[in-house]
Coordinates of C-alpha atoms and ligand atoms in Angstrom, one line a residue:
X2 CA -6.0 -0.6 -32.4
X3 CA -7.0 -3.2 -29.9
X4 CA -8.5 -6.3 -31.1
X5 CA -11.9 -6.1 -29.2
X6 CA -12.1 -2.4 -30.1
X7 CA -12.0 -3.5 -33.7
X8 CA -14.5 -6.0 -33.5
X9 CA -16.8 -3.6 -32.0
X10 CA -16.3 -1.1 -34.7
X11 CA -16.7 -3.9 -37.2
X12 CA -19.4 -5.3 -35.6
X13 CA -21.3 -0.8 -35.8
X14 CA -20.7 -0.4 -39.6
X15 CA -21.8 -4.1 -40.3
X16 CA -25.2 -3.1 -38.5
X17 CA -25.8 0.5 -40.5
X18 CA -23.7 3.1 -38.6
X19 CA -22.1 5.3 -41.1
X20 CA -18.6 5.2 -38.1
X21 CA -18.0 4.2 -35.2
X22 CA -15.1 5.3 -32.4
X23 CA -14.2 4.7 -29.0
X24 CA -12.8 7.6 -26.5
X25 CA -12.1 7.6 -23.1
X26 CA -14.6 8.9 -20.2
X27 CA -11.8 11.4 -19.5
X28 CA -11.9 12.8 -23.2
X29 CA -15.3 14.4 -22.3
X30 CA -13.1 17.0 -20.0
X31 CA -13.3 19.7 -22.7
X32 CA -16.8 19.3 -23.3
X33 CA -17.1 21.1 -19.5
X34 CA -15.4 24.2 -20.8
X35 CA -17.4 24.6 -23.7
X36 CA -20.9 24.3 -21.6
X37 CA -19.2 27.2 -19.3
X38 CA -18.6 28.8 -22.4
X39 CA -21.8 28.8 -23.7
X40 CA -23.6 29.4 -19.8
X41 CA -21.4 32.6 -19.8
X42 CA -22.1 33.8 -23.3
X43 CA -25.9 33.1 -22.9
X44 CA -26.6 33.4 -18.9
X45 CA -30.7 32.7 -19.2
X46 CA -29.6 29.0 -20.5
X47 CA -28.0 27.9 -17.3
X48 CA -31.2 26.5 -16.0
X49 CA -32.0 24.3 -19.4
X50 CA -28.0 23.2 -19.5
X51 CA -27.3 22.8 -15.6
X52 CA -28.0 19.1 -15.7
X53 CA -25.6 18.1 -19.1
X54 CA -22.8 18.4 -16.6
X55 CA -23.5 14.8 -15.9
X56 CA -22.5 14.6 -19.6
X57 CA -18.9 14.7 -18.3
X58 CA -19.1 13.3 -14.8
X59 CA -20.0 9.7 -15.7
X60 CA -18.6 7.9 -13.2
X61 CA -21.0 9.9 -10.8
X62 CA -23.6 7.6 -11.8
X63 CA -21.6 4.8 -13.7
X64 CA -18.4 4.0 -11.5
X65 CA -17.9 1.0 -13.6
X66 CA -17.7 3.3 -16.8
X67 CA -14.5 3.1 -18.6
X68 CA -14.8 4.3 -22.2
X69 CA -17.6 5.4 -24.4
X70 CA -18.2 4.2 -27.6
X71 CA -19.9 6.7 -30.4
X72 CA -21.6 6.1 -33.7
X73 CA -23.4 8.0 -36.3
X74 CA -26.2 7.1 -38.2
X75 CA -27.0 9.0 -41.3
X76 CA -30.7 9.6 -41.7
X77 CA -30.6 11.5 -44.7
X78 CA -31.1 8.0 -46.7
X79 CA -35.2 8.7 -45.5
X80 CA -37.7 9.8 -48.4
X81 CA -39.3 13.4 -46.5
X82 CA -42.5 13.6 -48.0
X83 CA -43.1 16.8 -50.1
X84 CA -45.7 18.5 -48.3
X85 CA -43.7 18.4 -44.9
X86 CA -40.9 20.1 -45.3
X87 CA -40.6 23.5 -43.7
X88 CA -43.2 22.5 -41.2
X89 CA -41.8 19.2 -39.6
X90 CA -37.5 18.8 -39.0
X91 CA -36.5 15.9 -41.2
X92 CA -34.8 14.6 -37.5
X93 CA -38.0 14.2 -36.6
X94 CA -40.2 12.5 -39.5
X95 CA -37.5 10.0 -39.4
X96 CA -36.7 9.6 -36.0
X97 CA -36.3 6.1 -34.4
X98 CA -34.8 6.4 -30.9
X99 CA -38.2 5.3 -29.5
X100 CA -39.7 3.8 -32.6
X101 CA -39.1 0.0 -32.8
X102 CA -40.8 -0.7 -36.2
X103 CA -37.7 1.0 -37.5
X104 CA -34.3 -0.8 -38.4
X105 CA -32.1 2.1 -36.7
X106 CA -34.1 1.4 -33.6
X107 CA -33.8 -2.6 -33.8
X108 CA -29.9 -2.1 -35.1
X109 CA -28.8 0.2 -31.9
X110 CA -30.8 -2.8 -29.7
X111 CA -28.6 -5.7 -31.5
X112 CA -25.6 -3.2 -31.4
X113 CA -25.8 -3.1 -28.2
X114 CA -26.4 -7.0 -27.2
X115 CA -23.2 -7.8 -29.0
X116 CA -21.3 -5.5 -27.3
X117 CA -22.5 -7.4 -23.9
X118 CA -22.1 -11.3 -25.6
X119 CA -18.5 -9.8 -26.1
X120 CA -18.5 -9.7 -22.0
X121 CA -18.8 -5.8 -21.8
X122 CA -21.2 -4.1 -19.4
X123 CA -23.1 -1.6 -21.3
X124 CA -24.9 1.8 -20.6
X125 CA -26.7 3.9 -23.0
X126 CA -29.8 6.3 -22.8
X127 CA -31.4 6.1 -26.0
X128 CA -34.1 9.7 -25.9
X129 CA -31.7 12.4 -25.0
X130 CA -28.0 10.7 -25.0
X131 CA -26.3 9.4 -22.0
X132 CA -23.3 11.9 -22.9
X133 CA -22.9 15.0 -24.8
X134 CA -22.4 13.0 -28.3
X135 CA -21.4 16.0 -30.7
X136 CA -18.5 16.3 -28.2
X137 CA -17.4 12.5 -28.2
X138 CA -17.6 12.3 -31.8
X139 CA -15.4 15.3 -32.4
X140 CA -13.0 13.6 -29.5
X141 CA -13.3 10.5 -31.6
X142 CA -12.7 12.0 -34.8
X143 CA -15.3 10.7 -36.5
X144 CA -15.9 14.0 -38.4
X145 CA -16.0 17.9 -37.3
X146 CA -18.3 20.5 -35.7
X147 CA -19.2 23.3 -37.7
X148 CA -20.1 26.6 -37.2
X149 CA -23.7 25.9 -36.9
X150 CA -22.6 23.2 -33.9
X151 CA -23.8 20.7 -36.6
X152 CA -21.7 17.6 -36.5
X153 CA -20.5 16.8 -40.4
X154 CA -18.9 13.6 -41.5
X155 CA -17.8 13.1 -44.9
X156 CA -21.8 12.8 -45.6
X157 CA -23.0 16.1 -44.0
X158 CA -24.8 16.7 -41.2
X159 CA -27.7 14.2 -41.8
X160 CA -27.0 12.1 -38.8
X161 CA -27.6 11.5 -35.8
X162 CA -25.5 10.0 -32.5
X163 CA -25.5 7.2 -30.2
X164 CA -23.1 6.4 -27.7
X165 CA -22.5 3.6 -25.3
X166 CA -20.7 3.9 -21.8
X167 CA -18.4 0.2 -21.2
X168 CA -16.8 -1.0 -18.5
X169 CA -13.1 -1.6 -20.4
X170 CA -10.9 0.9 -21.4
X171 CA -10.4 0.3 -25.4
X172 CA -9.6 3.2 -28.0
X173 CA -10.5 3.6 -31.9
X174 CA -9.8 7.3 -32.8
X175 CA -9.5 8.7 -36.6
X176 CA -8.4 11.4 -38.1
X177 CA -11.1 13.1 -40.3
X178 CA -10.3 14.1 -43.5
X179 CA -12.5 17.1 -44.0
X180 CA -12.6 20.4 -44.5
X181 CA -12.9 23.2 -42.2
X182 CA -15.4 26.0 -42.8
X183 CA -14.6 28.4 -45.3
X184 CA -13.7 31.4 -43.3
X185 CA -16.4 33.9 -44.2
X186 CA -19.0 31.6 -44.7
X187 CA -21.8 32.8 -42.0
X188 CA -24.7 31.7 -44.3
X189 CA -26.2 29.6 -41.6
X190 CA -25.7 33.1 -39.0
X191 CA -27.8 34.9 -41.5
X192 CA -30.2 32.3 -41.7
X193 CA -31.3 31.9 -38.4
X194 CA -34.9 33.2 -38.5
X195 CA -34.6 34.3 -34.7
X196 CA -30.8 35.1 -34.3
X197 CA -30.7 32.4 -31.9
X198 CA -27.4 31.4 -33.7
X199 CA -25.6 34.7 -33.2
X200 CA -21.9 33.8 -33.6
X201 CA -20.5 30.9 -34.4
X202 CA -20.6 27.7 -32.0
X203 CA -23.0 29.6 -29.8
X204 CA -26.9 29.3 -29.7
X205 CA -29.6 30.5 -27.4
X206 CA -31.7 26.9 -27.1
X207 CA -34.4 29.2 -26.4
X208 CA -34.8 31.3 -29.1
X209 CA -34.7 28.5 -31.7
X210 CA -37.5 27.8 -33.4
X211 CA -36.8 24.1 -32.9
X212 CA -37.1 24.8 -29.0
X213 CA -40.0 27.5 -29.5
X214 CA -41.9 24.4 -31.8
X215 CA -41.7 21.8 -29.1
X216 CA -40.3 22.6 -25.5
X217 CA -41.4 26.3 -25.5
X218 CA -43.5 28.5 -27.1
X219 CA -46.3 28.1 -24.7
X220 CA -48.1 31.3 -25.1
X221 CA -47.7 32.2 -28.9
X222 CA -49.8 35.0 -29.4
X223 CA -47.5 36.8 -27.1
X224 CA -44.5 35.3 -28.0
X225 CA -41.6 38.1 -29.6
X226 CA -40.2 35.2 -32.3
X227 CA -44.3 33.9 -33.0
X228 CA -43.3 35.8 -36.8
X229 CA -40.3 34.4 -36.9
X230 CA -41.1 30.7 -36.1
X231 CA -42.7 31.6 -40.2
X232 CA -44.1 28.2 -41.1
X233 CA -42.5 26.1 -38.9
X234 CA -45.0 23.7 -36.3
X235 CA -42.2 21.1 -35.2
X236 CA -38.7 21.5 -35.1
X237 CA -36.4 23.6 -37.2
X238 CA -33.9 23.1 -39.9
X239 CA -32.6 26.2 -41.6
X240 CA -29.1 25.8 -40.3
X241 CA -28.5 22.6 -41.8
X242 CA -30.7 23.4 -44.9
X243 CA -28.5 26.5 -45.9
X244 CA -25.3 25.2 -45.3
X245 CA -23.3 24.4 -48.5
X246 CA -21.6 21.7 -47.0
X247 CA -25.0 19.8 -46.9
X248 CA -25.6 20.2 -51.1
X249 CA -26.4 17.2 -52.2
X250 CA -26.0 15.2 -49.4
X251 CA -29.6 14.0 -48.8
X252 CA -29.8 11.0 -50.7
X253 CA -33.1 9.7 -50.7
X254 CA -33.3 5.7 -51.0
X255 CA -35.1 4.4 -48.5
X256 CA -39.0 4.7 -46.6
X257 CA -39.0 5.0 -43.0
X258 CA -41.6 2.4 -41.6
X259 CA -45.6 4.1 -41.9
X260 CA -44.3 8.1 -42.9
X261 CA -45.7 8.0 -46.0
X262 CA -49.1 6.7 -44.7
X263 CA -49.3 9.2 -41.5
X264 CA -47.9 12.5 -43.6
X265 CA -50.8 12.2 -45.6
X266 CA -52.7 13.0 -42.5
X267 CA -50.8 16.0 -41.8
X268 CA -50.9 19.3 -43.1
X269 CA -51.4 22.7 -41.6
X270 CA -55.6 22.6 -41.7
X271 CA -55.9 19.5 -40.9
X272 CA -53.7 19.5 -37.8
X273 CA -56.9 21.6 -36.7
X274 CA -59.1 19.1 -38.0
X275 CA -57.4 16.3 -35.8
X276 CA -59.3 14.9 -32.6
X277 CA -57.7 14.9 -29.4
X278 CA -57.4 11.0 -29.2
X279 CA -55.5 11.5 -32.8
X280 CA -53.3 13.9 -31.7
X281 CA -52.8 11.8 -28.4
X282 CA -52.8 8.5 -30.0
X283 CA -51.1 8.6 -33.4
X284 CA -49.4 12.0 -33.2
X285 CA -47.7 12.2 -29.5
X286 CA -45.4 8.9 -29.6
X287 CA -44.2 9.6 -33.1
X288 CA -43.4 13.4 -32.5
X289 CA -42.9 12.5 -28.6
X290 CA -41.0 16.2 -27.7
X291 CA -44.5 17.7 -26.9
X292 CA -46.4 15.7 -24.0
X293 CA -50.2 14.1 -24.3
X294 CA -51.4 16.7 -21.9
X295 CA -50.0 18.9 -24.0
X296 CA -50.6 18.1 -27.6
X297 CA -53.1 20.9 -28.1
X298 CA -49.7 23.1 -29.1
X299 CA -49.7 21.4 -32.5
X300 CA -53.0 23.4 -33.1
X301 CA -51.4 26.8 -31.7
X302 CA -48.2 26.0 -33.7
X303 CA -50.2 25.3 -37.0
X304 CA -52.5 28.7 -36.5
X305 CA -49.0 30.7 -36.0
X306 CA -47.8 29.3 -39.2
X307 CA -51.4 29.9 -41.2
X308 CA -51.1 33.6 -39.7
X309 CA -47.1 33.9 -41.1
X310 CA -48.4 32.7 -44.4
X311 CA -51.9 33.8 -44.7
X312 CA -54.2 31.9 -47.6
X313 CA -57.3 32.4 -48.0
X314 CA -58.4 28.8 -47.3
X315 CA -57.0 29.1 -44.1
X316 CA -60.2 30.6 -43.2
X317 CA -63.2 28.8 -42.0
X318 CA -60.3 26.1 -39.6
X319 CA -58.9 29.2 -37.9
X320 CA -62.5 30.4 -37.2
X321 CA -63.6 26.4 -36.4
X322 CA -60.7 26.7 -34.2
X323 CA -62.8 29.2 -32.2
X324 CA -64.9 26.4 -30.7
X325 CA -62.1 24.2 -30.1
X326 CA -62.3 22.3 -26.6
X327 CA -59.1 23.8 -25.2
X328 CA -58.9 27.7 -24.3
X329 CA -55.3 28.3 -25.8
X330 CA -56.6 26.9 -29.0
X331 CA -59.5 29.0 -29.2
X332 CA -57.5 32.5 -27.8
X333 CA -55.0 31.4 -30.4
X334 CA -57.5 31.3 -33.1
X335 CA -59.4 34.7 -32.0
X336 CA -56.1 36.7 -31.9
X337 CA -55.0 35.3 -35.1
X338 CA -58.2 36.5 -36.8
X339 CA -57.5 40.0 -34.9
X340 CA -53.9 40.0 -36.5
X341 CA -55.7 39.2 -40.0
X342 CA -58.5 40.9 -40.0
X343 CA -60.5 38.5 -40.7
Ligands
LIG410 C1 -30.1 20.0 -25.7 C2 -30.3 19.6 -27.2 C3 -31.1 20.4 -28.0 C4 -31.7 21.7 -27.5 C5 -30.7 22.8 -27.4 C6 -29.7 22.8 -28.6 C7 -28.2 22.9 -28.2 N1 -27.4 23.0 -29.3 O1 -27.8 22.9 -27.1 C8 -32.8 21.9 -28.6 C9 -34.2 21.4 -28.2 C10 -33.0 23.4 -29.1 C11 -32.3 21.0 -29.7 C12 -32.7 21.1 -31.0 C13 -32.2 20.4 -32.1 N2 -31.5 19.3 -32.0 CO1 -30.7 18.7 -30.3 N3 -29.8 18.0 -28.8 C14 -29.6 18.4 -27.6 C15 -28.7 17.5 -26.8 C16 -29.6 16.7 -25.8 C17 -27.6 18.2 -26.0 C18 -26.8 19.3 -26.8 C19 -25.8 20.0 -25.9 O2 -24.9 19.4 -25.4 N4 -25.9 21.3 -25.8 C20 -24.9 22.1 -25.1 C21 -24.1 22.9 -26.0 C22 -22.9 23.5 -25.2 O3 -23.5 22.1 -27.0 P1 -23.8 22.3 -28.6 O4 -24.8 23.3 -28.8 O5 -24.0 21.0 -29.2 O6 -22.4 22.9 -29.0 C23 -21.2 22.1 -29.3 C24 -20.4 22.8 -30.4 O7 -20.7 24.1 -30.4 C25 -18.9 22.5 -29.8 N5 -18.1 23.8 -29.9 C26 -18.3 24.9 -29.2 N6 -17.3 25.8 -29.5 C27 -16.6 25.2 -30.4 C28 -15.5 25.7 -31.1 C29 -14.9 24.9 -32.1 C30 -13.7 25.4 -32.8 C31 -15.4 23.5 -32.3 C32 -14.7 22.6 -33.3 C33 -16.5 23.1 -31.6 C34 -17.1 23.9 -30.7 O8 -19.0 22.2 -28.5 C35 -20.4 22.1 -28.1 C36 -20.5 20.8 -27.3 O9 -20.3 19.7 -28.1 C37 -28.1 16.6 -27.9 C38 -27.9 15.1 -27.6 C39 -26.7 14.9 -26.7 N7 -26.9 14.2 -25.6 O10 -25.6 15.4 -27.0 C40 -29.0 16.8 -29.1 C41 -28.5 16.9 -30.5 C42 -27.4 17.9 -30.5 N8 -29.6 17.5 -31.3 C43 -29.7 17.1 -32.5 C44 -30.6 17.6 -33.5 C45 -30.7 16.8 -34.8 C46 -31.4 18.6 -33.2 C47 -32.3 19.4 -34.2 C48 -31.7 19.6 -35.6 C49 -33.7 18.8 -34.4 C50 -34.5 19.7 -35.4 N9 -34.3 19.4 -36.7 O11 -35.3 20.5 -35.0 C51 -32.5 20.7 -33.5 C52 -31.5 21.8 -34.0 C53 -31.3 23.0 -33.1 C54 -30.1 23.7 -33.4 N10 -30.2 24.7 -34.4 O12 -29.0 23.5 -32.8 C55 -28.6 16.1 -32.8 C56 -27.5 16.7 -33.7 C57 -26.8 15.8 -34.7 C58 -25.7 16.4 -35.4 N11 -25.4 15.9 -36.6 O13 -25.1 17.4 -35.0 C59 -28.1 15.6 -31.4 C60 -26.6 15.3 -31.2 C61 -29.0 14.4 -31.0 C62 -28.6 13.1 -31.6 N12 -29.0 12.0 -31.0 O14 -28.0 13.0 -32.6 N13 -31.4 20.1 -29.3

């Protein structure tokens, strides 16, 4: 391995990444097929995936762009409080790609200014990923994609990706040591409370109940997966959660900066409870998928869940929810006392 590539590497597991490669901009080729793939398997996608062909023609935008460099960064190290799991993804309670108070989030920034003191230019889009980053880390062997289109190092699929596009053409693949799938393991298949994993390596983004939580799911009450979505209000994790390559991988050690203080602010009634300034203020740039103007879906979400499982305290916030300022809110709250009987 080239000496500058090793520093860089060096340089990635010194700040916290769990690995660190470096592939080049052509390796992204094959990514192309398997979008294609997945259009052709799944046509309604094609407008939601259209744009990650720019995933694989980088030099459209970045001529300079030689190589990309890819790390992971296990977040499974995060204490999840109690109370929140099933209703929030663990991705998300812990997620620092806009967060500064967090060390991931001040690590990727230092990462990234060493990489230029080293003479490098430097591109990277920190919300949504300036490539297709399951793809590059497979490329650069830094662990497998399984069924579930999870990416799994050694540590399971508790991690999430960051790549870099640089202007010199370096290389640092491995060879992971891991096993494959066991054959007729289709656990996470079965598990999928919508089906939107239907085979393996193929998903409908809009069926999942991480999609239907946050980008969609706009109109609930006629939704066909709103019983599905079961107590769910942002993001998903079944897949992961079911998958016995994950047992025992989530090693909690560590407290991501202010979760413990805002969780105890969150629960199902009291997500009805919350203001609109809250919700706008405090909730919105932590759990940033769902927009200000938008943030009255947490309340539609939390409803959908009370209504898959119904307790009697539930009660007297679904009918407070009849007078709540914004119209979907309240026709949320008026069908879900229809559906109950309330
Ligand atoms: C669009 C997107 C979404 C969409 C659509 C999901 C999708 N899979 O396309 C939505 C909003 C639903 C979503 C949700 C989530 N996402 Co998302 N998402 C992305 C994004 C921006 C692009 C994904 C993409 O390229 N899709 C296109 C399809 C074609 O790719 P794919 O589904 O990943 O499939 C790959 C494999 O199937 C593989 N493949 C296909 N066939 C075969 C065959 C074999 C034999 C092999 C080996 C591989 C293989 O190739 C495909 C391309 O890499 C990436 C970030 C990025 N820039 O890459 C994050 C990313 C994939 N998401 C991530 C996460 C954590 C999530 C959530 C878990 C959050 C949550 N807890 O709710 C959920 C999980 C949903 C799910 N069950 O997949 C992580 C995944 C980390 C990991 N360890 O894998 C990523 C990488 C973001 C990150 N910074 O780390 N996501």
């Amino acid at each position: 391995m080239d000496s500058l590539a090793k520093q860089i590497k060096n340089a990635a597991l010194n700040m916290g990444y769990e690995k660190c490669g470096i592939i080049k901009i052509s390796d992204m080729t094959g990514y192309e097929e398997k979008l294609n793939e997945r259009i052709q398997r799944i046509p309604e996608i094609k407008p939601y995936y259209e744009g990650f062909y720019r995933f694989v023609h980088l030099q459209d935008t970045y001529p300079w762009a030689k190589s990309i460099v890819i790390c992971v960064r296990q977040y499974g190290k995060y204490n999840i409080p109690e109370h929140l799991e099933g209703l929030i993804a663990k991705y998300y309670l812990v997620d620092s790609r806009r967060d500064e108070n967090s060390e991931d989030f001040q690590d990727s920034l230092k990462f990234e200014a060493y990489m230029q003191e080293l003479g490098l230019k430097t591109a990277t889009e920190r919300k949504f990923g300036i490539t297709a980053l399951r793809w590059a880390a497979l490329k650069a062997g830094l662990g497998i994609v399984r069924k579930n289109n999870f990416f799994y190092t050694e540590s399971g699929s508790w991690a999430y990706l960051e790549a870099w596009l640089i202007d010199k053409e370096l290389e640092a693949i491995e060879i992971p040591k891991i096993k494959e799938c066991p054959e007729k393991c289709n656990l996470c298949i079965k598990s999928c409370p919508t089906s939107s994993l239907s085979e393996p390596y193929t998903m409908n983004r809009s069926s999942c109940v991480s999609c239907l939580t946050t980008w969609e799911g706009w109109d609930l009450p006629h939704e066909k997966f709103n019983k599905e979505m079961g107590s769910w209000v942002f993001g998903c994790d079944v897949c992961q959660d079911v998958c016995p390559m994950n047992k025992g991988t989530w090693n909690a050690e560590e407290e991501f900066p202010r979760l413990s203080e805002l969780s105890k602010q969150i629960s199902l009634e009291k997500i009805l409870q919350m203001d609109y300034t809250f919700l706008e203020n405090v909730m919105q740039p932590k759990f940033w998928y769902i927009e200000k103007h938008n943030v009255w879906k947490w309340k539609t979400n939390a409803i959908n869940a009370m209504v898959n499982d119904y307790k009697e305290q539930y009660r007297e916030y679904i009918f407070h929810a009849c007078n709540d300022s914004n119209v979907k809110v309240r026709e949320m709250a008026e069908w879900a006392i229809k559906k109950l009987n309330l």
